[in-house]
PDB file of C-alpha atoms in Angstrom:
ATOM      1  CA  UNK D   1       1.200  59.241-191.921  1.00 83.00           C
ATOM      2  CA  UNK D   2       1.382  56.234-194.242  1.00 92.00           C
ATOM      3  CA  UNK D   3       4.957  55.417-193.296  1.00 93.00           C
ATOM      4  CA  UNK D   4       4.179  54.129-189.792  1.00 93.00           C
ATOM      5  CA  UNK D   5       1.770  51.600-191.293  1.00 95.00           C
ATOM      6  CA  UNK D   6       4.143  50.660-194.104  1.00 95.00           C
ATOM      7  CA  UNK D   7       7.011  49.755-191.740  1.00 93.00           C
ATOM      8  CA  UNK D   8       4.834  47.090-190.084  1.00 92.00           C
ATOM      9  CA  UNK D   9       3.938  45.584-193.460  1.00 92.00           C
ATOM     10  CA  UNK D  10       0.517  47.071-194.207  1.00 95.00           C
ATOM     11  CA  UNK D  11       0.130  46.436-197.922  1.00 96.00           C
ATOM     12  CA  UNK D  12      -2.333  49.245-198.598  1.00 96.00           C
ATOM     13  CA  UNK D  13       0.113  51.755-197.117  1.00 96.00           C
ATOM     14  CA  UNK D  14       3.020  50.271-199.067  1.00 97.00           C
ATOM     15  CA  UNK D  15       0.991  50.436-202.282  1.00 97.00           C
ATOM     16  CA  UNK D  16       0.054  54.082-201.801  1.00 97.00           C
ATOM     17  CA  UNK D  17       3.629  55.070-200.897  1.00 97.00           C
ATOM     18  CA  UNK D  18       4.915  53.269-203.991  1.00 96.00           C
ATOM     19  CA  UNK D  19       2.385  55.016-206.238  1.00 96.00           C
ATOM     20  CA  UNK D  20       3.113  58.457-204.768  1.00 96.00           C
ATOM     21  CA  UNK D  21       6.880  58.048-205.144  1.00 94.00           C
ATOM     22  CA  UNK D  22       6.465  56.807-208.719  1.00 93.00           C
ATOM     23  CA  UNK D  23       3.801  59.168-210.086  1.00 92.00           C
ATOM     24  CA  UNK D  24       4.354  62.313-208.002  1.00 92.00           C
ATOM     25  CA  UNK D  25       8.163  62.225-207.992  1.00 91.00           C
ATOM     26  CA  UNK D  26       9.008  59.961-210.941  1.00 89.00           C
ATOM     27  CA  UNK D  27      11.260  57.931-208.668  1.00 91.00           C
ATOM     28  CA  UNK D  28      12.163  54.313-209.331  1.00 91.00           C
ATOM     29  CA  UNK D  29      12.077  53.635-205.597  1.00 93.00           C
ATOM     30  CA  UNK D  30       8.285  53.688-205.900  1.00 94.00           C
ATOM     31  CA  UNK D  31       8.421  50.868-208.453  1.00 94.00           C
ATOM     32  CA  UNK D  32      10.797  48.947-206.178  1.00 94.00           C
ATOM     33  CA  UNK D  33       8.345  49.255-203.267  1.00 96.00           C
ATOM     34  CA  UNK D  34       5.531  48.015-205.517  1.00 96.00           C
ATOM     35  CA  UNK D  35       7.697  45.046-206.539  1.00 95.00           C
ATOM     36  CA  UNK D  36       8.393  44.168-202.922  1.00 95.00           C
ATOM     37  CA  UNK D  37       4.721  44.569-202.020  1.00 96.00           C
ATOM     38  CA  UNK D  38       3.749  42.274-204.886  1.00 96.00           C
ATOM     39  CA  UNK D  39       6.193  39.654-203.601  1.00 93.00           C
ATOM     40  CA  UNK D  40       4.507  39.937-200.202  1.00 92.00           C
ATOM     41  CA  UNK D  41       1.215  38.914-201.811  1.00 93.00           C
ATOM     42  CA  UNK D  42      -0.429  42.215-202.790  1.00 96.00           C
ATOM     43  CA  UNK D  43      -2.484  41.568-205.933  1.00 96.00           C
ATOM     44  CA  UNK D  44      -3.117  45.261-206.558  1.00 97.00           C
ATOM     45  CA  UNK D  45       0.634  45.860-206.699  1.00 97.00           C
ATOM     46  CA  UNK D  46       1.123  42.898-209.060  1.00 96.00           C
ATOM     47  CA  UNK D  47      -1.576  44.219-211.382  1.00 97.00           C
ATOM     48  CA  UNK D  48      -0.267  47.791-211.288  1.00 96.00           C
ATOM     49  CA  UNK D  49       3.285  46.643-212.041  1.00 95.00           C
ATOM     50  CA  UNK D  50       2.010  44.747-215.074  1.00 94.00           C
ATOM     51  CA  UNK D  51       0.678  48.077-216.404  1.00 93.00           C
ATOM     52  CA  UNK D  52       3.726  50.168-215.510  1.00 92.00           C
ATOM     53  CA  UNK D  53       6.241  47.700-216.959  1.00 91.00           C
ATOM     54  CA  UNK D  54       4.445  46.507-220.102  1.00 89.00           C
ATOM     55  CA  UNK D  55       6.501  48.705-222.458  1.00 85.00           C
ATOM     56  CA  UNK D  56       9.921  48.615-220.788  1.00 83.00           C
ATOM     57  CA  UNK D  57       9.991  44.999-219.537  1.00 88.00           C
ATOM     58  CA  UNK D  58       7.334  42.837-221.139  1.00 90.00           C
ATOM     59  CA  UNK D  59       8.475  39.570-219.557  1.00 93.00           C
ATOM     60  CA  UNK D  60       8.353  40.927-216.017  1.00 93.00           C
ATOM     61  CA  UNK D  61       5.032  42.631-216.747  1.00 94.00           C
ATOM     62  CA  UNK D  62       3.529  39.359-217.984  1.00 95.00           C
ATOM     63  CA  UNK D  63       4.819  37.548-214.907  1.00 95.00           C
ATOM     64  CA  UNK D  64       2.993  39.883-212.531  1.00 96.00           C
ATOM     65  CA  UNK D  65      -0.124  39.796-214.705  1.00 95.00           C
ATOM     66  CA  UNK D  66      -0.302  36.002-214.803  1.00 95.00           C
ATOM     67  CA  UNK D  67       0.165  35.875-211.041  1.00 95.00           C
ATOM     68  CA  UNK D  68      -2.946  38.016-210.544  1.00 96.00           C
ATOM     69  CA  UNK D  69      -4.921  36.118-213.203  1.00 96.00           C
ATOM     70  CA  UNK D  70      -4.106  32.843-211.458  1.00 95.00           C
ATOM     71  CA  UNK D  71      -6.224  33.911-208.488  1.00 95.00           C
ATOM     72  CA  UNK D  72      -8.974  35.476-210.656  1.00 96.00           C
ATOM     73  CA  UNK D  73      -8.170  39.124-209.967  1.00 97.00           C
ATOM     74  CA  UNK D  74     -10.706  40.744-212.309  1.00 97.00           C
ATOM     75  CA  UNK D  75      -8.674  43.724-213.646  1.00 97.00           C
ATOM     76  CA  UNK D  76      -5.787  41.388-214.537  1.00 97.00           C
ATOM     77  CA  UNK D  77      -8.152  38.942-216.243  1.00 97.00           C
ATOM     78  CA  UNK D  78      -9.457  41.812-218.383  1.00 96.00           C
ATOM     79  CA  UNK D  79      -5.925  42.475-219.607  1.00 95.00           C
ATOM     80  CA  UNK D  80      -4.993  38.880-220.430  1.00 94.00           C
ATOM     81  CA  UNK D  81      -8.246  37.112-221.336  1.00 95.00           C
ATOM     82  CA  UNK D  82     -10.704  37.748-224.153  1.00 94.00           C
ATOM     83  CA  UNK D  83     -13.993  39.530-223.463  1.00 93.00           C
ATOM     84  CA  UNK D  84     -15.877  36.242-223.775  1.00 95.00           C
ATOM     85  CA  UNK D  85     -13.531  34.475-221.372  1.00 96.00           C
ATOM     86  CA  UNK D  86     -14.002  37.265-218.817  1.00 96.00           C
ATOM     87  CA  UNK D  87     -17.779  37.028-219.221  1.00 95.00           C
ATOM     88  CA  UNK D  88     -17.727  33.234-218.826  1.00 95.00           C
ATOM     89  CA  UNK D  89     -15.670  33.562-215.652  1.00 95.00           C
ATOM     90  CA  UNK D  90     -17.355  36.561-213.990  1.00 96.00           C
ATOM     91  CA  UNK D  91     -20.701  36.937-215.764  1.00 95.00           C
ATOM     92  CA  UNK D  92     -22.055  40.320-216.837  1.00 93.00           C
ATOM     93  CA  UNK D  93     -20.019  42.949-214.995  1.00 94.00           C
ATOM     94  CA  UNK D  94     -21.571  46.349-214.343  1.00 93.00           C
ATOM     95  CA  UNK D  95     -19.639  49.563-213.882  1.00 93.00           C
ATOM     96  CA  UNK D  96     -20.232  49.612-210.126  1.00 94.00           C
ATOM     97  CA  UNK D  97     -18.344  46.321-209.766  1.00 95.00           C
ATOM     98  CA  UNK D  98     -15.482  47.687-211.857  1.00 96.00           C
ATOM     99  CA  UNK D  99     -15.344  50.846-209.742  1.00 95.00           C
ATOM    100  CA  UNK D 100     -14.621  48.775-206.638  1.00 95.00           C
ATOM    101  CA  UNK D 101     -11.176  47.961-208.079  1.00 96.00           C
ATOM    102  CA  UNK D 102     -10.101  51.590-208.493  1.00 96.00           C
ATOM    103  CA  UNK D 103      -7.374  53.108-206.356  1.00 96.00           C
ATOM    104  CA  UNK D 104      -8.503  55.060-203.263  1.00 94.00           C
ATOM    105  CA  UNK D 105     -10.116  58.406-204.124  1.00 95.00           C
ATOM    106  CA  UNK D 106      -7.526  60.367-202.134  1.00 95.00           C
ATOM    107  CA  UNK D 107      -4.681  58.740-204.096  1.00 96.00           C
ATOM    108  CA  UNK D 108      -6.295  59.397-207.477  1.00 96.00           C
ATOM    109  CA  UNK D 109      -6.928  63.027-206.570  1.00 96.00           C
ATOM    110  CA  UNK D 110      -3.312  63.454-205.489  1.00 95.00           C
ATOM    111  CA  UNK D 111      -1.971  61.977-208.735  1.00 95.00           C
ATOM    112  CA  UNK D 112      -4.330  64.138-210.805  1.00 94.00           C
ATOM    113  CA  UNK D 113      -3.440  67.273-208.851  1.00 94.00           C
ATOM    114  CA  UNK D 114       0.280  66.599-209.314  1.00 92.00           C
ATOM    115  CA  UNK D 115      -0.245  66.272-213.050  1.00 90.00           C
ATOM    116  CA  UNK D 116      -2.328  69.443-213.341  1.00 90.00           C
ATOM    117  CA  UNK D 117      -0.083  71.585-211.148  1.00 90.00           C
ATOM    118  CA  UNK D 118       3.245  70.488-212.617  1.00 87.00           C
ATOM    119  CA  UNK D 119       4.071  72.615-215.642  1.00 83.00           C
ATOM    120  CA  UNK D 120       7.111  70.465-216.428  1.00 81.00           C
ATOM    121  CA  UNK D 121       4.914  67.428-217.018  1.00 83.00           C
ATOM    122  CA  UNK D 122       2.166  69.289-218.849  1.00 79.00           C
ATOM    123  CA  UNK D 123       4.746  71.048-221.017  1.00 76.00           C
ATOM    124  CA  UNK D 124       5.761  67.828-222.748  1.00 77.00           C
ATOM    125  CA  UNK D 125       3.741  65.305-224.690  1.00 76.00           C
ATOM    126  CA  UNK D 126       1.624  63.501-222.102  1.00 83.00           C
ATOM    127  CA  UNK D 127      -1.568  61.469-221.852  1.00 86.00           C
ATOM    128  CA  UNK D 128      -3.892  61.362-218.867  1.00 90.00           C
ATOM    129  CA  UNK D 129      -6.304  58.479-218.394  1.00 93.00           C
ATOM    130  CA  UNK D 130      -9.740  59.524-219.650  1.00 93.00           C
ATOM    131  CA  UNK D 131     -11.466  57.724-216.812  1.00 94.00           C
ATOM    132  CA  UNK D 132     -12.371  60.636-214.491  1.00 91.00           C
ATOM    133  CA  UNK D 133     -11.961  58.338-211.478  1.00 93.00           C
ATOM    134  CA  UNK D 134      -8.334  57.519-212.326  1.00 95.00           C
ATOM    135  CA  UNK D 135      -5.330  59.727-211.601  1.00 93.00           C
ATOM    136  CA  UNK D 136      -2.698  57.967-213.713  1.00 93.00           C
ATOM    137  CA  UNK D 137      -0.890  59.611-216.602  1.00 90.00           C
ATOM    138  CA  UNK D 138       1.996  58.790-218.911  1.00 85.00           C
ATOM    139  CA  UNK D 139       4.575  60.491-221.067  1.00 76.00           C
ATOM    140  CA  UNK D 140       4.083  59.686-224.723  1.00 69.00           C
ATOM    141  CA  UNK D 141       6.819  57.872-226.604  1.00 59.00           C
ATOM    142  CA  UNK D 142       9.009  59.979-228.856  1.00 58.00           C
ATOM    143  CA  UNK D 143      10.861  58.834-231.951  1.00 55.00           C
ATOM    144  CA  UNK D 144      14.295  60.433-231.873  1.00 57.00           C
ATOM    145  CA  UNK D 145      15.596  58.800-235.033  1.00 56.00           C
ATOM    146  CA  UNK D 146      16.601  55.494-233.424  1.00 54.00           C
ATOM    147  CA  UNK D 147      15.096  52.105-234.191  1.00 54.00           C
ATOM    148  CA  UNK D 148      11.832  52.907-232.415  1.00 52.00           C
ATOM    149  CA  UNK D 149       9.987  55.317-230.112  1.00 56.00           C
ATOM    150  CA  UNK D 150      11.676  55.976-226.783  1.00 60.00           C
ATOM    151  CA  UNK D 151       9.756  56.168-223.514  1.00 63.00           C
ATOM    152  CA  UNK D 152      10.657  59.291-221.599  1.00 70.00           C
ATOM    153  CA  UNK D 153      11.720  59.116-217.896  1.00 74.00           C
ATOM    154  CA  UNK D 154       9.170  60.931-215.741  1.00 77.00           C
ATOM    155  CA  UNK D 155      11.769  61.968-213.128  1.00 78.00           C
ATOM    156  CA  UNK D 156      13.056  64.520-215.649  1.00 79.00           C
ATOM    157  CA  UNK D 157       9.873  66.566-215.243  1.00 83.00           C
ATOM    158  CA  UNK D 158       8.862  65.991-211.598  1.00 88.00           C
ATOM    159  CA  UNK D 159      10.252  67.320-208.292  1.00 89.00           C
ATOM    160  CA  UNK D 160      12.652  64.894-206.549  1.00 89.00           C
ATOM    161  CA  UNK D 161      11.842  63.317-203.227  1.00 91.00           C
ATOM    162  CA  UNK D 162      12.848  65.506-200.248  1.00 92.00           C
ATOM    163  CA  UNK D 163      16.109  64.164-198.741  1.00 90.00           C
ATOM    164  CA  UNK D 164      14.526  63.101-195.437  1.00 91.00           C
ATOM    165  CA  UNK D 165      11.737  61.237-197.247  1.00 92.00           C
ATOM    166  CA  UNK D 166      14.191  59.629-199.651  1.00 91.00           C
ATOM    167  CA  UNK D 167      16.248  58.348-196.696  1.00 92.00           C
ATOM    168  CA  UNK D 168      13.127  56.935-195.019  1.00 93.00           C
ATOM    169  CA  UNK D 169      12.024  55.143-198.173  1.00 94.00           C
ATOM    170  CA  UNK D 170      15.481  53.715-198.777  1.00 92.00           C
ATOM    171  CA  UNK D 171      15.419  52.332-195.230  1.00 93.00           C
ATOM    172  CA  UNK D 172      11.940  50.901-195.891  1.00 94.00           C
ATOM    173  CA  UNK D 173      13.166  49.187-199.073  1.00 93.00           C
ATOM    174  CA  UNK D 174      16.157  47.734-197.235  1.00 91.00           C
ATOM    175  CA  UNK D 175      14.001  46.403-194.378  1.00 91.00           C
ATOM    176  CA  UNK D 176      11.479  44.897-196.819  1.00 90.00           C
ATOM    177  CA  UNK D 177      14.289  43.245-198.733  1.00 89.00           C
ATOM    178  CA  UNK D 178      15.511  41.591-195.541  1.00 86.00           C
ATOM    179  CA  UNK D 179      11.999  40.326-194.788  1.00 85.00           C
ATOM    180  CA  UNK D 180      11.678  38.880-198.274  1.00 83.00           C
ATOM    181  CA  UNK D 181      15.072  37.185-198.001  1.00 81.00           C
ATOM    182  CA  UNK D 182      14.153  35.667-194.640  1.00 76.00           C
ATOM    183  CA  UNK D 183      10.868  34.388-196.029  1.00 66.00           C
ATOM    184  CA  UNK D 184      12.252  33.119-199.316  1.00 57.00           C
ATOM    185  CA  UNK D 185      12.566  29.526-198.086  1.00 48.00           C
ATOM    186  CA  UNK D 186       8.876  29.291-197.245  1.00 43.00           C
ATOM    187  CA  UNK D 187       7.513  31.531-200.024  1.00 43.00           C
ATOM    188  CA  UNK D 188       5.813  34.897-199.817  1.00 41.00           C
ATOM    189  CA  UNK D 189       3.015  35.133-197.310  1.00 41.00           C
ATOM    190  CA  UNK D 190      -0.056  37.267-197.636  1.00 39.00           C
ATOM    191  CA  UNK D 191       1.213  39.745-195.056  1.00 41.00           C
ATOM    192  CA  UNK D 192      -0.711  42.353-193.102  1.00 40.00           C
ATOM    193  CA  UNK D 193      -3.494  44.019-194.994  1.00 42.00           C
ATOM    194  CA  UNK D 194      -3.190  41.696-198.016  1.00 45.00           C
ATOM    195  CA  UNK D 195      -5.752  41.834-200.805  1.00 52.00           C
ATOM    196  CA  UNK D 196      -5.067  38.188-201.630  1.00 45.00           C
ATOM    197  CA  UNK D 197      -8.508  36.961-200.612  1.00 43.00           C
ATOM    198  CA  UNK D 198      -7.841  33.489-202.001  1.00 41.00           C
ATOM    199  CA  UNK D 199      -5.031  32.845-199.500  1.00 41.00           C
ATOM    200  CA  UNK D 200      -3.020  31.335-202.355  1.00 43.00           C
ATOM    201  CA  UNK D 201       0.744  31.095-201.755  1.00 43.00           C
ATOM    202  CA  UNK D 202       2.469  33.651-203.978  1.00 50.00           C
ATOM    203  CA  UNK D 203       5.583  32.690-205.931  1.00 50.00           C
ATOM    204  CA  UNK D 204       8.171  35.447-205.634  1.00 54.00           C
ATOM    205  CA  UNK D 205       9.235  37.115-208.853  1.00 55.00           C
ATOM    206  CA  UNK D 206      12.903  38.065-208.453  1.00 53.00           C
ATOM    207  CA  UNK D 207      13.271  41.816-207.953  1.00 52.00           C
ATOM    208  CA  UNK D 208      15.345  43.309-210.742  1.00 52.00           C
ATOM    209  CA  UNK D 209      18.993  44.206-210.191  1.00 43.00           C
ATOM    210  CA  UNK D 210      17.945  47.867-210.332  1.00 46.00           C
ATOM    211  CA  UNK D 211      16.946  47.526-206.685  1.00 48.00           C
ATOM    212  CA  UNK D 212      20.582  47.249-205.655  1.00 49.00           C
ATOM    213  CA  UNK D 213      21.313  50.538-207.388  1.00 48.00           C
ATOM    214  CA  UNK D 214      18.201  52.020-205.816  1.00 52.00           C
ATOM    215  CA  UNK D 215      19.789  51.482-202.398  1.00 55.00           C
ATOM    216  CA  UNK D 216      23.006  53.293-203.266  1.00 59.00           C
ATOM    217  CA  UNK D 217      23.400  56.764-201.782  1.00 60.00           C
ATOM    218  CA  UNK D 218      23.725  59.218-203.359  1.00 68.00           C
ATOM    219  CA  UNK D 219      21.619  57.909-206.253  1.00 74.00           C
ATOM    220  CA  UNK D 220      22.186  59.042-209.816  1.00 71.00           C
ATOM    221  CA  UNK D 221      19.449  60.334-212.110  1.00 70.00           C
ATOM    222  CA  UNK D 222      19.407  56.943-213.840  1.00 69.00           C
ATOM    223  CA  UNK D 223      18.912  55.176-210.502  1.00 72.00           C
ATOM    224  CA  UNK D 224      15.933  57.415-209.790  1.00 78.00           C
ATOM    225  CA  UNK D 225      14.322  57.221-213.211  1.00 76.00           C
ATOM    226  CA  UNK D 226      11.676  54.862-214.513  1.00 76.00           C
ATOM    227  CA  UNK D 227       9.449  54.930-217.564  1.00 74.00           C
ATOM    228  CA  UNK D 228       5.655  54.849-217.389  1.00 73.00           C
ATOM    229  CA  UNK D 229       4.097  52.729-220.125  1.00 81.00           C
ATOM    230  CA  UNK D 230       1.994  54.343-222.805  1.00 82.00           C
ATOM    231  CA  UNK D 231      -1.792  54.577-222.622  1.00 88.00           C
ATOM    232  CA  UNK D 232      -4.129  52.403-224.668  1.00 87.00           C
ATOM    233  CA  UNK D 233      -6.364  54.148-227.205  1.00 89.00           C
ATOM    234  CA  UNK D 234     -10.055  53.755-228.035  1.00 92.00           C
ATOM    235  CA  UNK D 235     -10.108  51.979-231.405  1.00 89.00           C
ATOM    236  CA  UNK D 236     -13.227  53.872-232.513  1.00 91.00           C
ATOM    237  CA  UNK D 237     -12.583  57.586-231.878  1.00 92.00           C
ATOM    238  CA  UNK D 238      -8.788  57.194-231.442  1.00 89.00           C
ATOM    239  CA  UNK D 239      -8.870  60.120-229.026  1.00 89.00           C
ATOM    240  CA  UNK D 240      -9.692  58.630-225.632  1.00 92.00           C
ATOM    241  CA  UNK D 241      -6.703  57.050-223.879  1.00 92.00           C
ATOM    242  CA  UNK D 242      -6.738  54.701-220.907  1.00 94.00           C
ATOM    243  CA  UNK D 243      -4.129  53.221-218.590  1.00 93.00           C
ATOM    244  CA  UNK D 244      -5.926  49.861-218.479  1.00 94.00           C
ATOM    245  CA  UNK D 245      -8.813  47.756-219.750  1.00 95.00           C
ATOM    246  CA  UNK D 246     -10.433  48.294-216.359  1.00 96.00           C
ATOM    247  CA  UNK D 247     -10.663  52.049-216.939  1.00 96.00           C
ATOM    248  CA  UNK D 248     -11.657  51.679-220.578  1.00 94.00           C
ATOM    249  CA  UNK D 249     -14.496  49.236-219.912  1.00 95.00           C
ATOM    250  CA  UNK D 250     -15.679  51.255-216.919  1.00 96.00           C
ATOM    251  CA  UNK D 251     -15.776  54.496-218.908  1.00 95.00           C
ATOM    252  CA  UNK D 252     -17.876  52.799-221.591  1.00 93.00           C
ATOM    253  CA  UNK D 253     -20.276  50.917-219.335  1.00 93.00           C
ATOM    254  CA  UNK D 254     -20.839  53.916-217.107  1.00 93.00           C
ATOM    255  CA  UNK D 255     -22.080  55.717-220.243  1.00 90.00           C
ATOM    256  CA  UNK D 256     -19.474  58.494-220.212  1.00 88.00           C
ATOM    257  CA  UNK D 257     -17.422  57.573-223.267  1.00 92.00           C
ATOM    258  CA  UNK D 258     -20.269  55.695-224.953  1.00 88.00           C
ATOM    259  CA  UNK D 259     -22.053  59.032-225.219  1.00 89.00           C
ATOM    260  CA  UNK D 260     -19.104  61.151-226.323  1.00 91.00           C
ATOM    261  CA  UNK D 261     -17.226  58.712-228.577  1.00 91.00           C
ATOM    262  CA  UNK D 262     -19.339  59.422-231.686  1.00 85.00           C
ATOM    263  CA  UNK D 263     -18.634  63.149-231.444  1.00 84.00           C
ATOM    264  CA  UNK D 264     -14.855  62.957-231.069  1.00 72.00           C
TER     265      UNK D 264
END
């Protein structure tokens, strides 16, 4: 159902398709779609990419984050600015305002259900965001005797995309790439369904070379794989884990974790 909206450039549909491919199938094509959507002006995609990529490609992650901060996208500002700077810019923010930046309920429920129903994912060391309104999860890093902890590819534990859906998404990526190439001389526009309320021209961040391998058929396991960044931990109880500052601050200001933290 989302696909027919995605092919005409609806950014909400592209975002949801990218998230489903990434988190429900562990497929790098989802990250590629999010990259393309970000280069079309979708701030939510830019912000989400900054979270997904912060462990495996810090420079690219920071680029997407700064893009969203430049137009005062609140969740991105929480990640990059100090608490005082966020307060000076936005004032006192209540949990209801923070909740308005969450992913659609249907998407969060789908991601959570995939995590709970997939024994392969739950059978390894994983973390799920403690914000009950968030569906994101991550595989914990493992130290296998090398120089540092290694992030595990989620595609190893999730079902692959069905062949017909994979073909459709590859065609979508190819078509989007052509649109971006055609619009490269004039910059990225806001597109249909953009959440760029500031109407600020977006500077394209070059899509990584992995996109070219994403388009190859058949794709190898390495072409399909991507690594979800680790969760952040509550510095007080060191038990609660969150995918973002947005979720962490919301969980505290809504009273949920503020009440339970002292008992953990």
